[in-house]
Tab-separated table of C-alpha atoms in Angstrom:
chain	number	residue	atom	x	y	z
G	1312	MET	CA	119.656	113.658	84.984
G	1313	ASN	CA	123.229	114.492	86.016
G	1314	ASP	CA	124.262	114.455	82.368
G	1315	PHE	CA	121.545	116.967	81.590
G	1316	LEU	CA	122.694	119.259	84.415
G	1317	GLU	CA	126.327	118.986	83.327
G	1318	ASP	CA	125.367	119.749	79.715
G	1319	LEU	CA	123.386	122.751	80.897
G	1320	ASP	CA	126.342	123.974	82.977
G	1321	ASN	CA	128.672	123.546	79.975
G	1322	LEU	CA	126.263	125.432	77.732
G	1323	ILE	CA	126.064	128.294	80.215
G	1324	GLU	CA	129.862	128.438	80.447
G	1325	THR	CA	130.196	128.656	76.664
G	1326	ILE	CA	127.714	131.538	76.571
G	1327	ASP	CA	129.339	133.405	79.457
G	1328	PRO	CA	132.732	131.935	80.391
G	1329	THR	CA	133.082	134.322	83.347
G	1330	PRO	CA	129.913	133.960	85.398
G	1331	SER	CA	129.103	136.541	88.011
G	1332	LYS	CA	129.932	136.010	91.659
G	1333	SER	CA	126.281	135.504	92.623
G	1334	PHE	CA	125.891	132.945	89.831
G	1335	ARG	CA	128.949	131.022	91.030
G	1336	GLU	CA	127.605	131.075	94.604
G	1337	LYS	CA	124.228	129.732	93.451
G	1338	GLU	CA	125.927	127.021	91.418
G	1339	LYS	CA	128.103	126.046	94.371
G	1340	ARG	CA	125.019	125.776	96.604
G	1341	LYS	CA	123.298	123.621	93.958
G	1342	LYS	CA	126.355	121.401	93.663
G	1343	ASP	CA	126.676	121.086	97.443
G	1344	PHE	CA	122.993	120.210	97.700
G	1345	ARG	CA	123.285	117.546	94.975
G	1346	GLU	CA	126.275	116.038	96.790
G	1347	TYR	CA	124.325	116.079	100.049
G	1348	LEU	CA	121.432	114.220	98.374
G	1349	HIS	CA	123.858	111.599	97.040
G	1350	ARG	CA	125.678	111.144	100.366
G	1351	SER	CA	122.484	110.850	102.400
G	1352	GLY	CA	120.890	108.301	100.047
G	1353	VAL	CA	117.968	110.529	99.080
G	1354	TYR	CA	118.881	110.421	95.411
G	1355	GLN	CA	119.088	106.622	95.447
G	1356	SER	CA	115.759	106.243	97.299
G	1357	LEU	CA	113.977	108.597	94.914
G	1358	SER	CA	115.459	106.849	91.904
G	1359	LYS	CA	114.286	103.447	93.167
G	1360	ALA	CA	110.780	104.762	93.886
G	1361	LEU	CA	110.547	106.374	90.452
G	1362	LYS	CA	111.748	103.159	88.819
G	1363	VAL	CA	109.075	101.149	90.640
G	1364	LEU	CA	106.456	103.714	89.559
G	1365	CYS	CA	107.648	103.536	85.956
G	1366	GLU	CA	107.434	99.729	85.960
G	1367	GLN	CA	103.829	99.653	87.218
G	1368	PRO	CA	101.541	98.206	84.551
G	1369	THR	CA	98.677	100.398	85.731
G	1370	LYS	CA	99.701	103.807	86.954
G	1371	PRO	CA	98.377	104.860	90.380
G	1372	LYS	CA	95.876	107.700	90.614
G	1373	ASN	CA	98.092	109.563	93.071
G	1374	PRO	CA	101.763	109.140	92.091
G	1375	ILE	CA	103.006	111.238	95.023
G	1376	ASP	CA	101.382	108.899	97.554
G	1377	PHE	CA	102.786	105.943	95.626
G	1378	ILE	CA	106.310	107.393	95.706
G	1379	CYS	CA	106.012	108.235	99.416
G	1380	SER	CA	104.901	104.691	100.196
G	1381	ASN	CA	107.914	103.309	98.297
G	1382	ILE	CA	110.548	105.435	100.035
G	1383	GLY	CA	112.237	104.164	103.170
G	1384	GLN	CA	110.576	101.999	105.758
G	1385	PRO	CA	106.906	101.212	105.326
G	1386	ARG	CA	104.764	103.213	107.709
G	1387	ALA	CA	101.813	101.976	109.683
G	1388	SER	CA	98.440	103.381	108.753
G	1389	GLU	CA	96.618	105.527	111.293
G	1390	ALA	CA	94.318	102.598	112.134
G	1391	GLU	CA	97.292	100.244	112.614
G	1392	PHE	CA	99.044	102.814	114.788
G	1393	LYS	CA	95.925	103.279	116.946
G	1394	LYS	CA	95.562	99.513	117.325
G	1395	MET	CA	99.218	99.104	118.348
G	1396	SER	CA	98.944	102.024	120.762
G	1397	ASP	CA	95.844	100.506	122.379
G	1398	GLU	CA	97.583	97.139	122.662
G	1399	LEU	CA	100.584	98.792	124.275
G	1400	GLN	CA	98.403	100.578	126.823
G	1401	ALA	CA	96.670	97.276	127.622
G	1402	LYS	CA	100.082	95.634	128.169
G	1403	TYR	CA	101.111	98.485	130.497
G	1404	LYS	CA	97.961	97.893	132.536
G	1405	ILE	CA	98.724	94.170	132.765
G	1406	ILE	CA	102.294	94.913	133.851
G	1407	LYS	CA	101.078	97.381	136.474
G	1408	LYS	CA	98.568	94.841	137.812
G	1409	LEU	CA	101.248	92.129	137.977
G	1410	GLU	CA	103.662	94.498	139.731
G	1411	GLU	CA	100.991	95.296	142.304
G	1412	GLU	CA	100.486	91.575	142.806
G	1413	LEU	CA	104.234	91.120	143.227
G	1414	ALA	CA	104.300	94.012	145.677
G	1415	SER	CA	101.916	92.083	147.920
G	1416	TYR	CA	104.746	89.517	148.308
G	1417	GLY	CA	107.334	92.095	149.308
G	1418	ASN	CA	108.843	95.223	147.783
G	1419	PRO	CA	110.156	94.314	144.307
G	1420	GLN	CA	111.345	96.932	141.804
G	1421	PRO	CA	108.871	97.875	139.041
G	1422	ILE	CA	109.575	96.375	135.630
G	1423	CYS	CA	108.511	99.200	133.328
G	1424	ASP	CA	109.256	102.920	133.499
G	1425	GLU	CA	105.583	103.868	133.645
G	1426	ALA	CA	105.090	101.759	136.770
G	1427	ARG	CA	108.217	103.294	138.312
G	1428	GLU	CA	106.815	106.756	137.690
G	1429	ASP	CA	103.494	105.720	139.250
G	1430	ARG	CA	105.309	104.374	142.320
G	1431	ALA	CA	107.419	107.520	142.610
G	1432	SER	CA	104.329	109.732	142.456
G	1433	GLU	CA	102.594	107.539	145.053
G	1434	ARG	CA	105.558	107.877	147.412
G	1435	SER	CA	105.720	111.641	146.956
G	1436	GLN	CA	102.026	111.938	147.793
G	1437	GLN	CA	102.456	110.017	151.072
């Protein structure tokens, strides 16, 4: 793809060796953007995803979703996220219950931030 862009740039220069100022500014912005994509790894990630798509024996119905699922870290589905969120809330409740049980033995510090916030709000209400 870079070769194509370079060939295109060379062709444009042979047609008009002295491009206008606005053209040069646009080209500089394009070049800066391409360099940014290379530095940040976007170009490499897209290339890998496109290669995986190309190598698929049966092409997916929605190539955009396929590419998105093959870029970066895999993401949890909405159902998985909801399940993990519910589990986390259940764990917070267990921690809060255990901290209350510990509090009956004295005045220990809460373990999690949520419990600390609950304690702080309880104290401010007293």
